[in-house]
Each structure stands twice: as structure tokens, then as C-alpha cells.
Amino acid sequence: MFCSVRNELFLLFPVIVILCSLSVPSRGKDTLTLGESLRDGDTLISKGDIFELGFFTPGESNRRYIGVWYRSFSTKLETILWVANREKPVTNLSGGALTLARDGNLIVTNTGSDVLWSTNISTPISNNQSRIVQLLADGNIVLNNSDGTTVWQSFDYPTDTYIPGMRVGLDLQTGVNQVFTSWRSKTDPAQGNFTLGIDPGRSTQLFVWDGEHPRWRSGRWNGQIFIGIEKMVPTYMYNFKLSNYDLEKKMYYYTGFNVSHRYMISWDGTDQHLIWSETSRSWTRFFAEPTTPCELYNRCGNYATCTEIDGKVGLEPLCMCLKGHVPAKETEWNNGNWTSGCVRRVLYKCEKEGMK
Ligand SMILES: *[C@@H]1O[C@H](CO)[C@@H](O)[C@H](O)[C@H]1NC(C)=O
Ligand SMILES: *[C@@H]1O[C@H](CO)[C@@H](O)[C@H](O)[C@H]1NC(C)=O
Ligand SMILES: *[C@@H]1O[C@H](CO)[C@@H](O)[C@H](O)[C@H]1NC(C)=O
Ligand SMILES: *[C@@H]1O[C@H](CO)[C@@H](O)[C@H](O)[C@H]1NC(C)=O
Ligand SMILES: *[C@@H]1O[C@H](CO)[C@@H](O)[C@H](O)[C@H]1NC(C)=O
Ligand SMILES: *[C@@H]1O[C@H](CO)[C@@H](O)[C@H](O)[C@H]1NC(C)=O
Ligand SMILES: *[C@@H]1O[C@H](CO)[C@@H](O)[C@H](O)[C@H]1NC(C)=O
């Protein structure tokens, strides 16, 4: 009653607004109930105030996406961690909504009933149950039945960023590999060319792929670090662990919750580790791989060495065949296309004789 404003009270209006806003705790909500919508401009805020879920626009565009970002760190744009409708943006600047639909799916709609994205769960809600969406304190969006069972979580559908707490990887029974996929460009969250994930061949290393082709690999896990990442020295203290995959039948790397760290496959194809610095109030890049020309996977093809030399535009690769080998395709090789690599030199009969 106290907070309802009548016309004759209009002079008191500012006072009442202040009193009303004082009487309501200002912390945002972190849930959506069945049938409830989040309109463009509204957000969910995780307990602990670290993460926020809502609509955002990357760069200078008219496209709206549902995403999760850090509320407490830096600006929205630099720190989008997860995107729902990455392939289908809302184009009506104010018409978008995120809704927990009556059928129990979380959906993103353009104006009206035009569904752009859905969690696509087929499990119906049983008669005596309901369903709820919650943005958890670790940044995970969960869809729970009222008995507390989780039927869907955003951590199982990563975009381009790993945040501590996620457990995504290679399912050894189904072969399904949960990979991280780059944005198409700095300002377009649609799926880009690059993916980051566990070697489907089950060696304990990470790969970055450019489409189907390996672009980079981390080197083997030695129990503490990936040996091919130069910045991962033995004193590297970020406490990654490898799952017990014999037992769990799922191979993944994970680390304990620490909001100061994130890892991503950038739109330009580099695997990056970023650390929040309280001092500079910004994210600093701890490493980005690959960064030099010879770090690219199989840069010089088979039976060749890669050396980095100072070129016109910084470091350039120089490929050379191993001793006793020659370019597989000489014209291409001489033109600087090294992809076909080298082959063992065929010895002439007289040379073979001479070697005896
Ligand atoms: C955009 O959304 C608003 C709010 O829902 C609606 O009134 C308007 O008609 C929509 N415009 C178009 C072009 O769909
Ligand atoms: C949901 O299903 C539709 C239709 O099969 C499909 O186009 C869409 O990509 C699916 N969405 C997700 C998030 O998987
Ligand atoms: C809901 O119904 C199912 C079977 O219809 C039953 O097993 C379950 O115990 C019920 N749950 C509650 C919370 O009543
Ligand atoms: C949903 O499930 C998660 C565990 O998966 C739990 O941490 C969370 O408290 C649950 N939330 C609700 C509202 O049921
Ligand atoms: C992704 O691949 C396409 C087609 O090969 C290419 O045109 C585009 O430049 C690539 N994008 C990036 C960021 O490398
Ligand atoms: C989280 O990471 C920061 C930055 O590297 C570090 O200073 C801090 O000790 C870490 N916190 C925990 C609990 O490990
Ligand atoms: C380089 O050589 C490979 C293999 O022979 C060929 O498929 C590719 O088109 C060549 N690339 C360029 C840029 O010529």
C-alpha cells in the first residue's frame, strides 16, 4: 500500500520512489520460472554478483544476442563468456525475449513467437513437477526440475570460453567431443573456423583445428602442464587436472573455481589464457598459442625442419628437408608452399653401389 502512488501524492513522488527503492533489496534475481520471460534490458544476476545474463550487442551492429558476461569485471564487450543464439541474432532491437516456455524449454524469440534458439530438450515435465532456470554463482545456466534434477546446463554447450568449473571434453563411449568454437570475427559470435578440444585419438593433448585440419597441438600432458606450451613452466600454478577417464569414461581437463582466470579459442585461431588483474583492472593475456610461424601444426610437412627467421613482416618460417630427403613437390616447395613436405631421396643405382 505504502508504495502505490496516487495522483494527489504526486508532490511526494520522488520521496516515495526513494523510500520504495530502499525498502527493496537491490540484488537482481537469478531465476526464471515456468512461463516467465526476460525482456531485452532485463538481466539475471548470479549470487555473488560475478555473472550476468541478458541481451548484448557485439560491436556496432543492430544484432542482439543472449549471453553471459562478467558483471564485476571490465566491460561487457570484452568478456562475453557464453552465447545462446549465436547463429540467429534478434534483429528487432527491443523485441527479443528469453523465455522458459511452458513445454519446459528455454527459448530465445524475436518479436512474437519466432523462435531463434531453443534448448531442444525432449524430456517432458511430469504432472507433479515444474521447471526453473537459474544462473548459478559459477556462471553455469541450469534448467532444473522442481525435484532439483538438472535436465540441461550451458556448461555442456560451450561457446568459445572455458571458465573454471566446466567439465567438457571427450565422451569415450559415444565419441562425442565437446569442443570450444571461435567467434567468426571480433564482433560476430556465429561459429568461426577454429575449434579447440581434446584429441579424439585420446592422446593427452589439446588441439586447435582450422575446420577439419589440425592447426596446433599443446604437446602432451605430463600430469601438471602441457609440455608444448612454453609459458606453462613447471611452476605454473593453475592447478589443471585431468579427469579419471578410465572411471568416468570422459576425458577432460578442469580446474577449481577461480574467477580470475579464463581460457578461450579466439576468433583468430589462438588458444589464450587470460588473467584478471585487480591492480590494472583489466584482463591480461598470459599466453596465446600458436603465436610464431613454426608453432603451426606440421608447418613444413613431413621430414622437414622449421626455422624462424626475421622477415619483412616479423618472424617468417623457413623450411628445410631433413638430410637424405627432397621436396615432394619441387615447384610448389620452391614457391614457398611447403605443405606437401619432403620424401626420402631415391638413390641412384651407382650411389647405392658406392655406399656399400
Ligand atoms: C519490435 O518489437 C516491438 C516490441 O515487442 C514491437 O512492438 C514491434 O512491432 C516490433 N517490430 C517489428 C518490426 O517486428
Ligand atoms: C534445436 O532444434 C532445431 C530444429 O531441429 C535446430 O535447428 C537447432 O539448431 C537446435 N538448437 C540447438 C541449440 O541445438
Ligand atoms: C511425481 O510422480 C512420480 C510418478 O508419477 C513419482 O514417482 C514421484 O515421487 C512424484 N514426485 C513428487 C514430488 O510428488
Ligand atoms: C539446480 O541444480 C543445481 C545442480 O545441478 C543446483 O546447484 C541448484 O541449486 C539447483 N537450483 C534450483 C533452483 O533448483
Ligand atoms: C575462415 O575461413 C574462410 C574460408 O576459408 C576464410 O575466408 C576466412 O578468412 C577465415 N576466417 C578467419 C578468421 O581466418
Ligand atoms: C585465483 O587466481 C589469482 C590470479 O592468478 C590468484 O592470485 C589467486 O591466488 C587465485 N585464487 C585461488 C583461491 O587460488
Ligand atoms: C599448396 O600445396 C598443396 C598440396 O600440394 C595444395 O593443395 C595447395 O593448393 C597449395 N597451396 C597454394 C596456396 O598454392
Tab-separated table of C-alpha atoms and ligand atoms in Angstrom:
chain	number	residue	atom	x	y	z
A	1	MET	CA	0.000	0.000	0.000
A	2	PHE	CA	2.707	2.362	1.021
A	3	CYS	CA	4.369	2.105	-2.332
A	4	SER	CA	1.345	2.727	-4.534
A	5	VAL	CA	1.401	6.237	-5.885
A	6	ARG	CA	-1.871	8.133	-6.221
A	7	ASN	CA	-2.346	11.307	-8.178
A	8	GLU	CA	-2.817	13.517	-5.147
A	9	LEU	CA	0.522	12.301	-3.823
A	10	PHE	CA	2.431	13.407	-6.892
A	11	LEU	CA	4.410	16.002	-4.923
A	12	LEU	CA	5.746	13.263	-2.727
A	13	PHE	CA	6.574	11.065	-5.682
A	14	PRO	CA	10.412	11.416	-5.565
A	15	VAL	CA	10.431	10.728	-1.833
A	16	ILE	CA	8.245	7.667	-2.248
A	17	VAL	CA	10.406	6.340	-5.069
A	18	ILE	CA	13.479	6.670	-2.862
A	19	LEU	CA	11.754	5.034	0.097
A	20	CYS	CA	10.453	2.219	-2.090
A	21	SER	CA	13.827	1.541	-3.627
A	22	LEU	CA	15.385	1.487	-0.169
A	23	SER	CA	12.823	-0.950	1.106
A	24	VAL	CA	13.519	-3.487	-1.667
A	25	PRO	CA	16.888	-5.209	-1.687
A	26	SER	CA	18.626	-4.168	-4.894
A	27	ARG	CA	20.183	-7.541	-5.685
A	28	GLY	CA	18.937	-8.837	-9.020
A	29	LYS	CA	17.158	-12.135	-9.391
A	30	ASP	CA	18.874	-15.247	-10.702
A	31	THR	CA	15.910	-17.403	-11.748
A	32	LEU	CA	13.111	-17.648	-14.292
A	33	THR	CA	10.042	-19.726	-13.518
A	34	LEU	CA	7.869	-21.657	-15.963
A	35	GLY	CA	6.274	-19.265	-18.452
A	36	GLU	CA	8.402	-16.332	-17.323
A	37	SER	CA	10.367	-14.135	-19.761
A	38	LEU	CA	13.425	-11.974	-19.606
A	39	ARG	CA	12.863	-8.967	-21.867
A	40	ASP	CA	15.632	-7.094	-23.603
A	41	GLY	CA	17.135	-4.774	-20.993
A	42	ASP	CA	16.418	-7.084	-18.049
A	43	THR	CA	19.112	-9.390	-16.732
A	44	LEU	CA	19.670	-12.255	-14.313
A	45	ILE	CA	22.490	-11.772	-11.820
A	46	SER	CA	24.250	-14.689	-10.202
A	47	LYS	CA	24.592	-14.985	-6.431
A	48	GLY	CA	27.902	-13.394	-5.530
A	49	ASP	CA	27.339	-10.772	-8.250
A	50	ILE	CA	30.001	-12.113	-10.603
A	51	PHE	CA	27.993	-13.132	-13.677
A	52	GLU	CA	25.134	-11.554	-15.565
A	53	LEU	CA	22.821	-12.998	-18.214
A	54	GLY	CA	20.971	-10.873	-20.735
A	55	PHE	CA	20.951	-9.371	-24.203
A	56	PHE	CA	24.048	-7.763	-25.659
A	57	THR	CA	25.200	-6.332	-28.981
A	58	PRO	CA	28.738	-7.073	-30.159
A	59	GLY	CA	30.442	-4.112	-31.802
A	60	GLU	CA	28.485	-1.610	-33.828
A	61	SER	CA	25.592	-3.688	-35.046
A	62	ASN	CA	21.857	-3.977	-34.671
A	63	ARG	CA	22.058	-7.614	-33.658
A	64	ARG	CA	21.019	-8.740	-30.172
A	65	TYR	CA	22.233	-11.950	-28.551
A	66	ILE	CA	21.552	-13.664	-25.253
A	67	GLY	CA	24.832	-14.106	-23.434
A	68	VAL	CA	26.611	-14.396	-20.115
A	69	TRP	CA	29.278	-11.884	-19.152
A	70	TYR	CA	31.231	-10.850	-16.082
A	71	ARG	CA	29.235	-8.322	-14.141
A	72	SER	CA	32.025	-7.482	-11.764
A	73	PHE	CA	34.964	-7.310	-14.183
A	74	SER	CA	35.764	-4.976	-17.022
A	75	THR	CA	33.263	-4.082	-19.695
A	76	LYS	CA	30.618	-6.368	-21.173
A	77	LEU	CA	32.121	-6.460	-24.623
A	78	GLU	CA	35.492	-7.792	-23.697
A	79	THR	CA	34.124	-10.535	-21.565
A	80	ILE	CA	31.245	-12.387	-23.187
A	81	LEU	CA	31.644	-15.950	-21.940
A	82	TRP	CA	28.746	-17.741	-23.494
A	83	VAL	CA	26.227	-17.047	-26.251
A	84	ALA	CA	22.899	-18.791	-26.834
A	85	ASN	CA	21.558	-17.701	-30.232
A	86	ARG	CA	24.978	-17.252	-31.834
A	87	GLU	CA	23.766	-18.167	-35.318
A	88	LYS	CA	20.460	-16.299	-35.192
A	89	PRO	CA	20.518	-12.851	-33.637
A	90	VAL	CA	17.433	-10.944	-32.634
A	91	THR	CA	17.028	-8.226	-35.216
A	92	ASN	CA	14.291	-6.193	-33.562
A	93	LEU	CA	16.265	-4.076	-31.121
A	94	SER	CA	13.671	-4.162	-28.377
A	95	GLY	CA	11.561	-7.160	-29.302
A	96	GLY	CA	13.735	-10.054	-28.098
A	97	ALA	CA	12.992	-12.253	-25.109
A	98	LEU	CA	14.433	-15.227	-23.259
A	99	THR	CA	11.578	-17.393	-22.031
A	100	LEU	CA	11.198	-20.574	-20.034
A	101	ALA	CA	8.444	-21.897	-22.292
A	102	ARG	CA	5.515	-23.932	-20.973
A	103	ASP	CA	6.934	-27.080	-22.584
A	104	GLY	CA	9.970	-26.738	-20.321
A	105	ASN	CA	12.471	-25.433	-22.876
A	106	LEU	CA	14.482	-22.261	-22.589
A	107	ILE	CA	13.973	-20.314	-25.817
A	108	VAL	CA	15.111	-17.064	-27.420
A	109	THR	CA	12.464	-15.337	-29.503
A	110	ASN	CA	12.397	-12.433	-31.872
A	111	THR	CA	9.219	-10.360	-31.712
A	112	GLY	CA	6.281	-12.649	-31.071
A	113	SER	CA	6.661	-16.370	-31.451
A	114	ASP	CA	9.578	-16.505	-33.875
A	115	VAL	CA	11.895	-18.977	-32.055
A	116	LEU	CA	15.579	-18.287	-32.820
A	117	TRP	CA	17.132	-20.711	-30.358
A	118	SER	CA	15.933	-23.465	-28.050
A	119	THR	CA	17.469	-25.879	-25.549
A	120	ASN	CA	15.575	-28.564	-27.504
A	121	ILE	CA	15.015	-30.879	-24.552
A	122	SER	CA	12.514	-33.576	-25.292
A	123	THR	CA	12.022	-34.685	-21.682
A	124	PRO	CA	8.520	-33.505	-20.820
A	125	ILE	CA	7.702	-32.066	-17.444
A	126	SER	CA	5.725	-34.638	-15.484
A	127	ASN	CA	2.380	-33.622	-13.978
A	128	ASN	CA	3.539	-33.141	-10.430
A	129	GLN	CA	6.707	-31.257	-11.459
A	130	SER	CA	7.687	-27.802	-12.562
A	131	ARG	CA	10.884	-26.417	-14.033
A	132	ILE	CA	13.129	-23.463	-13.249
A	133	VAL	CA	16.102	-21.697	-14.822
A	134	GLN	CA	18.912	-20.466	-12.619
A	135	LEU	CA	22.128	-18.596	-13.330
A	136	LEU	CA	24.468	-20.205	-10.813
A	137	ALA	CA	27.276	-18.467	-8.939
A	138	ASP	CA	29.887	-20.133	-11.191
A	139	GLY	CA	28.322	-18.793	-14.403
A	140	ASN	CA	26.521	-22.008	-15.380
A	141	ILE	CA	22.897	-21.698	-16.538
A	142	VAL	CA	20.902	-24.680	-15.336
A	143	LEU	CA	17.439	-25.915	-16.153
A	144	ASN	CA	16.151	-27.878	-13.154
A	145	ASN	CA	13.052	-29.883	-12.443
A	146	SER	CA	11.406	-28.962	-9.180
A	147	ASP	CA	12.894	-32.069	-7.558
A	148	GLY	CA	16.303	-30.448	-8.158
A	149	THR	CA	17.451	-32.656	-11.044
A	150	THR	CA	19.247	-30.751	-13.774
A	151	VAL	CA	17.948	-31.507	-17.282
A	152	TRP	CA	20.146	-29.067	-19.200
A	153	GLN	CA	23.155	-26.856	-18.438
A	154	SER	CA	25.001	-24.258	-20.505
A	155	PHE	CA	28.377	-25.668	-19.391
A	156	ASP	CA	27.640	-28.677	-21.630
A	157	TYR	CA	27.313	-26.387	-24.660
A	158	PRO	CA	30.381	-24.172	-24.516
A	159	THR	CA	30.866	-21.268	-26.888
A	160	ASP	CA	34.489	-20.111	-27.135
A	161	THR	CA	35.433	-19.810	-23.464
A	162	TYR	CA	36.422	-22.196	-20.698
A	163	ILE	CA	35.731	-20.900	-17.239
A	164	PRO	CA	36.883	-22.729	-14.128
A	165	GLY	CA	34.242	-25.225	-13.061
A	166	MET	CA	33.408	-26.507	-16.554
A	167	ARG	CA	33.959	-30.185	-17.270
A	168	VAL	CA	33.727	-30.532	-21.015
A	169	GLY	CA	35.622	-32.992	-23.115
A	170	LEU	CA	35.621	-36.262	-24.988
A	171	ASP	CA	32.988	-38.861	-24.146
A	172	LEU	CA	34.886	-42.109	-24.584
A	173	GLN	CA	31.741	-44.177	-25.039
A	174	THR	CA	29.864	-42.101	-27.596
A	175	GLY	CA	32.898	-40.371	-29.143
A	176	VAL	CA	31.121	-37.029	-28.754
A	177	ASN	CA	33.704	-34.294	-28.275
A	178	GLN	CA	32.560	-31.088	-26.618
A	179	VAL	CA	34.788	-28.516	-28.275
A	180	PHE	CA	35.070	-24.765	-27.972
A	181	THR	CA	34.304	-22.887	-31.194
A	182	SER	CA	35.699	-19.480	-32.047
A	183	TRP	CA	33.600	-16.479	-32.940
A	184	ARG	CA	33.561	-15.752	-36.666
A	185	SER	CA	35.145	-12.339	-36.099
A	186	LYS	CA	35.771	-9.963	-33.228
A	187	THR	CA	32.185	-8.752	-33.460
A	188	ASP	CA	30.327	-11.806	-34.786
A	189	PRO	CA	29.602	-14.629	-32.328
A	190	ALA	CA	28.480	-17.021	-35.090
A	191	GLN	CA	30.614	-20.175	-35.301
A	192	GLY	CA	34.020	-19.367	-36.744
A	193	ASN	CA	36.670	-21.541	-38.374
A	194	PHE	CA	38.506	-22.666	-35.274
A	195	THR	CA	37.784	-25.253	-32.624
A	196	LEU	CA	39.693	-26.214	-29.501
A	197	GLY	CA	39.374	-29.556	-27.798
A	198	ILE	CA	40.780	-32.867	-26.733
A	199	ASP	CA	42.499	-35.110	-29.263
A	200	PRO	CA	39.786	-37.574	-30.395
A	201	GLY	CA	42.664	-40.055	-30.735
A	202	ARG	CA	42.761	-39.945	-26.897
A	203	SER	CA	46.352	-38.791	-26.549
A	204	THR	CA	46.540	-36.419	-23.614
A	205	GLN	CA	46.854	-33.241	-25.603
A	206	LEU	CA	44.749	-30.380	-26.835
A	207	PHE	CA	44.293	-29.464	-30.468
A	208	VAL	CA	43.198	-26.355	-32.278
A	209	TRP	CA	41.602	-27.200	-35.605
A	210	ASP	CA	41.036	-24.924	-38.573
A	211	GLY	CA	37.954	-26.572	-39.991
A	212	GLU	CA	38.957	-30.237	-40.251
A	213	HIS	CA	42.683	-29.591	-40.230
A	214	PRO	CA	44.877	-29.570	-37.132
A	215	ARG	CA	46.381	-26.101	-36.669
A	216	TRP	CA	48.199	-26.507	-33.379
A	217	ARG	CA	48.675	-29.003	-30.591
A	218	SER	CA	49.609	-28.427	-26.984
A	219	GLY	CA	52.079	-31.245	-26.560
A	220	ARG	CA	51.452	-33.984	-24.064
A	221	TRP	CA	50.126	-33.526	-20.554
A	222	ASN	CA	52.791	-34.502	-18.047
A	223	GLY	CA	50.464	-34.507	-15.071
A	224	GLN	CA	50.886	-30.808	-14.417
A	225	ILE	CA	51.372	-28.926	-17.682
A	226	PHE	CA	51.194	-29.344	-21.463
A	227	ILE	CA	54.808	-29.652	-22.490
A	228	GLY	CA	54.390	-27.740	-25.756
A	229	ILE	CA	53.149	-24.534	-24.136
A	230	GLU	CA	56.230	-22.504	-23.377
A	231	LYS	CA	54.550	-20.327	-20.757
A	232	MET	CA	53.426	-23.397	-18.841
A	233	VAL	CA	56.575	-23.786	-16.806
A	234	PRO	CA	56.684	-26.474	-14.107
A	235	THR	CA	55.818	-23.844	-11.511
A	236	TYR	CA	52.654	-22.992	-13.464
A	237	MET	CA	50.155	-22.917	-10.636
A	238	TYR	CA	46.759	-23.011	-12.233
A	239	ASN	CA	46.026	-26.471	-10.966
A	240	PHE	CA	44.569	-28.124	-14.002
A	241	LYS	CA	43.697	-31.765	-13.521
A	242	LEU	CA	42.908	-34.496	-15.989
A	243	SER	CA	39.732	-36.430	-15.283
A	244	ASN	CA	39.974	-40.036	-14.203
A	245	TYR	CA	38.840	-41.130	-17.622
A	246	ASP	CA	39.101	-44.879	-17.071
A	247	LEU	CA	36.498	-44.488	-14.362
A	248	GLU	CA	34.387	-41.636	-15.709
A	249	LYS	CA	34.587	-42.630	-19.371
A	250	LYS	CA	35.042	-38.959	-20.144
A	251	MET	CA	38.328	-37.216	-20.801
A	252	TYR	CA	38.552	-33.552	-19.831
A	253	TYR	CA	40.750	-31.049	-18.049
A	254	TYR	CA	39.363	-28.969	-15.248
A	255	THR	CA	40.442	-26.553	-12.611
A	256	GLY	CA	38.966	-25.361	-9.350
A	257	PHE	CA	36.761	-22.283	-9.299
A	258	ASN	CA	38.760	-19.086	-9.656
A	259	VAL	CA	37.018	-16.213	-11.395
A	260	SER	CA	40.324	-14.508	-12.199
A	261	HIS	CA	41.052	-16.983	-14.967
A	262	ARG	CA	39.524	-17.773	-18.328
A	263	TYR	CA	40.685	-19.641	-21.420
A	264	MET	CA	39.377	-19.172	-24.902
A	265	ILE	CA	39.733	-20.003	-28.566
A	266	SER	CA	39.947	-16.563	-30.076
A	267	TRP	CA	38.347	-15.624	-33.433
A	268	ASP	CA	41.878	-15.538	-34.915
A	269	GLY	CA	42.566	-19.176	-34.017
A	270	THR	CA	44.716	-18.756	-30.920
A	271	ASP	CA	44.231	-20.585	-27.650
A	272	GLN	CA	44.521	-17.925	-24.959
A	273	HIS	CA	44.791	-17.844	-21.201
A	274	LEU	CA	43.611	-14.579	-19.663
A	275	ILE	CA	44.071	-13.463	-16.090
A	276	TRP	CA	42.191	-10.682	-14.335
A	277	SER	CA	44.485	-8.180	-12.723
A	278	GLU	CA	42.962	-6.269	-9.822
A	279	THR	CA	45.824	-3.759	-9.995
A	280	SER	CA	45.278	-2.742	-13.593
A	281	ARG	CA	41.567	-3.631	-13.558
A	282	SER	CA	41.909	-5.445	-16.841
A	283	TRP	CA	42.344	-8.891	-18.360
A	284	THR	CA	45.931	-9.623	-19.280
A	285	ARG	CA	46.924	-12.287	-21.748
A	286	PHE	CA	49.149	-14.840	-20.113
A	287	PHE	CA	49.658	-16.874	-23.264
A	288	ALA	CA	48.354	-17.185	-26.803
A	289	GLU	CA	49.171	-20.230	-28.910
A	290	PRO	CA	50.214	-20.564	-31.657
A	291	THR	CA	51.994	-17.235	-31.940
A	292	THR	CA	55.061	-17.953	-34.037
A	293	PRO	CA	55.076	-19.458	-37.547
A	294	CYS	CA	56.786	-22.728	-36.638
A	295	GLU	CA	54.256	-23.491	-33.901
A	296	LEU	CA	51.659	-24.204	-36.557
A	297	TYR	CA	50.922	-27.910	-36.852
A	298	ASN	CA	53.080	-29.686	-39.418
A	299	ARG	CA	54.083	-26.285	-40.832
A	300	CYS	CA	56.753	-27.708	-43.138
A	301	GLY	CA	55.116	-31.027	-43.913
A	302	ASN	CA	56.748	-34.387	-43.305
A	303	TYR	CA	60.503	-34.938	-42.980
A	304	ALA	CA	61.294	-31.230	-42.749
A	305	THR	CA	62.515	-28.773	-40.147
A	306	CYS	CA	61.059	-25.356	-39.452
A	307	THR	CA	63.290	-22.432	-38.504
A	308	GLU	CA	62.083	-18.954	-37.698
A	309	ILE	CA	63.886	-16.143	-39.436
A	310	ASP	CA	63.469	-12.373	-39.370
A	311	GLY	CA	61.446	-11.448	-42.426
A	312	LYS	CA	59.939	-8.295	-43.835
A	313	VAL	CA	56.858	-8.547	-41.612
A	314	GLY	CA	58.350	-10.101	-38.494
A	315	LEU	CA	59.136	-13.757	-37.990
A	316	GLU	CA	58.797	-15.977	-41.027
A	317	PRO	CA	59.185	-19.723	-41.298
A	318	LEU	CA	61.981	-21.306	-43.265
A	319	CYS	CA	61.520	-24.965	-44.115
A	320	MET	CA	64.283	-27.387	-44.930
A	321	CYS	CA	64.190	-31.052	-45.788
A	322	LEU	CA	65.864	-33.435	-43.386
A	323	LYS	CA	69.163	-34.906	-44.544
A	324	GLY	CA	68.622	-37.510	-47.240
A	325	HIS	CA	65.219	-36.043	-48.174
A	326	VAL	CA	63.993	-33.870	-51.009
A	327	PRO	CA	60.815	-31.821	-51.558
A	328	ALA	CA	57.863	-33.991	-52.502
A	329	LYS	CA	56.726	-31.351	-54.989
A	330	GLU	CA	59.681	-29.283	-56.027
A	331	THR	CA	57.932	-26.437	-57.860
A	332	GLU	CA	55.490	-25.825	-55.015
A	333	TRP	CA	58.280	-26.070	-52.479
A	334	ASN	CA	60.421	-23.553	-54.328
A	335	ASN	CA	57.431	-21.215	-54.409
A	336	GLY	CA	57.182	-21.344	-50.647
A	337	ASN	CA	54.273	-23.798	-50.439
A	338	TRP	CA	55.651	-26.344	-48.011
A	339	THR	CA	52.501	-28.267	-47.220
A	340	SER	CA	53.477	-31.340	-49.211
A	341	GLY	CA	56.725	-31.741	-47.235
A	342	CYS	CA	59.655	-33.913	-48.120
A	343	VAL	CA	60.250	-37.525	-49.098
A	344	ARG	CA	63.234	-39.807	-48.831
A	345	ARG	CA	65.599	-39.165	-51.706
A	346	VAL	CA	65.622	-42.008	-54.187
A	347	LEU	CA	69.189	-43.157	-54.562
A	348	TYR	CA	70.544	-43.852	-57.981
A	349	LYS	CA	71.957	-47.289	-58.569
A	350	CYS	CA	75.535	-46.050	-58.720
A	351	GLU	CA	75.114	-44.120	-55.426
A	352	LYS	CA	73.782	-47.254	-53.749
A	353	GLU	CA	76.761	-49.184	-55.078
A	354	GLY	CA	79.090	-46.509	-53.765
A	355	MET	CA	77.539	-46.674	-50.288
A	356	LYS	CA	78.160	-50.339	-49.913
B	1	LIG	C1	9.701	-4.909	-32.424
B	1	LIG	O1	9.303	-5.255	-31.110
B	1	LIG	C2	8.355	-4.401	-30.522
B	1	LIG	C3	8.166	-4.833	-29.067
B	1	LIG	O2	7.814	-6.178	-28.973
B	1	LIG	C4	7.068	-4.476	-31.340
B	1	LIG	O3	6.092	-3.576	-30.803
B	1	LIG	C5	7.360	-4.085	-32.795
B	1	LIG	O4	6.218	-4.277	-33.579
B	1	LIG	C6	8.487	-4.958	-33.370
B	1	LIG	N1	8.876	-4.501	-34.675
B	1	LIG	C7	8.968	-5.333	-35.717
B	1	LIG	C8	9.425	-4.705	-36.999
B	1	LIG	O5	8.732	-6.540	-35.657
B	2	LIG	C1	17.107	-27.172	-31.953
B	2	LIG	O1	16.457	-27.898	-32.991
B	2	LIG	C2	16.324	-27.142	-34.205
B	2	LIG	C3	15.458	-27.965	-35.142
B	2	LIG	O2	15.877	-29.283	-35.184
B	2	LIG	C4	17.708	-26.857	-34.759
B	2	LIG	O3	17.609	-26.114	-35.944
B	2	LIG	C5	18.504	-26.066	-33.727
B	2	LIG	O4	19.824	-25.880	-34.182
B	2	LIG	C6	18.529	-26.772	-32.383
B	2	LIG	N1	19.084	-25.850	-31.401
B	2	LIG	C7	20.126	-26.153	-30.629
B	2	LIG	C8	20.549	-25.111	-29.665
B	2	LIG	O5	20.696	-27.210	-30.708
B	3	LIG	C1	5.806	-37.396	-9.100
B	3	LIG	O1	5.239	-38.516	-9.741
B	3	LIG	C2	6.115	-39.615	-9.905
B	3	LIG	C3	5.421	-40.699	-10.720
B	3	LIG	O2	4.283	-40.225	-11.339
B	3	LIG	C4	6.547	-40.128	-8.546
B	3	LIG	O3	7.463	-41.188	-8.706
B	3	LIG	C5	7.197	-39.000	-7.766
B	3	LIG	O4	7.506	-39.440	-6.452
B	3	LIG	C6	6.283	-37.781	-7.686
B	3	LIG	N1	7.038	-36.677	-7.081
B	3	LIG	C7	6.518	-35.870	-6.175
B	3	LIG	C8	7.423	-34.759	-5.696
B	3	LIG	O5	5.386	-35.979	-5.742
B	4	LIG	C1	19.713	-26.672	-9.843
B	4	LIG	O1	20.690	-27.706	-9.843
B	4	LIG	C2	21.981	-27.312	-9.434
B	4	LIG	C3	22.877	-28.530	-9.515
B	4	LIG	O2	22.913	-29.016	-10.810
B	4	LIG	C4	21.945	-26.766	-8.030
B	4	LIG	O3	23.247	-26.304	-7.689
B	4	LIG	C5	20.971	-25.610	-7.951
B	4	LIG	O4	20.868	-25.169	-6.616
B	4	LIG	C6	19.609	-26.045	-8.458
B	4	LIG	N1	18.746	-24.858	-8.464
B	4	LIG	C7	17.435	-24.930	-8.335
B	4	LIG	C8	16.702	-23.639	-8.317
B	4	LIG	O5	16.857	-25.997	-8.231
B	5	LIG	C1	37.610	-18.647	-42.277
B	5	LIG	O1	37.579	-19.406	-43.467
B	5	LIG	C2	37.115	-18.697	-44.598
B	5	LIG	C3	37.008	-19.690	-45.752
B	5	LIG	O2	38.183	-20.416	-45.892
B	5	LIG	C4	38.062	-17.528	-44.894
B	5	LIG	O3	37.587	-16.797	-45.978
B	5	LIG	C5	38.137	-16.621	-43.649
B	5	LIG	O4	39.074	-15.590	-43.859
B	5	LIG	C6	38.534	-17.425	-42.427
B	5	LIG	N1	38.429	-16.587	-41.250
B	5	LIG	C7	39.437	-16.405	-40.383
B	5	LIG	C8	39.169	-15.505	-39.224
B	5	LIG	O5	40.521	-16.957	-40.512
B	6	LIG	C1	42.997	-17.042	-8.309
B	6	LIG	O1	43.847	-16.504	-9.306
B	6	LIG	C2	44.549	-15.329	-8.880
B	6	LIG	C3	45.280	-14.749	-10.093
B	6	LIG	O2	46.153	-15.705	-10.665
B	6	LIG	C4	45.479	-15.673	-7.736
B	6	LIG	O3	46.153	-14.513	-7.299
B	6	LIG	C5	44.661	-16.264	-6.598
B	6	LIG	O4	45.518	-16.713	-5.581
B	6	LIG	C6	43.806	-17.448	-7.091
B	6	LIG	N1	42.905	-17.846	-6.008
B	6	LIG	C7	42.871	-19.080	-5.552
B	6	LIG	C8	41.866	-19.343	-4.484
B	6	LIG	O5	43.592	-19.952	-5.988
B	7	LIG	C1	49.988	-25.930	-51.672
B	7	LIG	O1	50.148	-27.300	-51.971
B	7	LIG	C2	49.035	-28.110	-51.611
B	7	LIG	C3	49.421	-29.577	-51.770
B	7	LIG	O2	50.086	-29.868	-52.949
B	7	LIG	C4	47.862	-27.685	-52.495
B	7	LIG	O3	46.726	-28.492	-52.197
B	7	LIG	C5	47.565	-26.221	-52.192
B	7	LIG	O4	46.518	-25.764	-53.041
B	7	LIG	C6	48.793	-25.352	-52.406
B	7	LIG	N1	48.504	-24.025	-51.841
B	7	LIG	C7	48.720	-22.903	-52.540
B	7	LIG	C8	48.410	-21.642	-51.808
B	7	LIG	O5	49.124	-22.911	-53.664
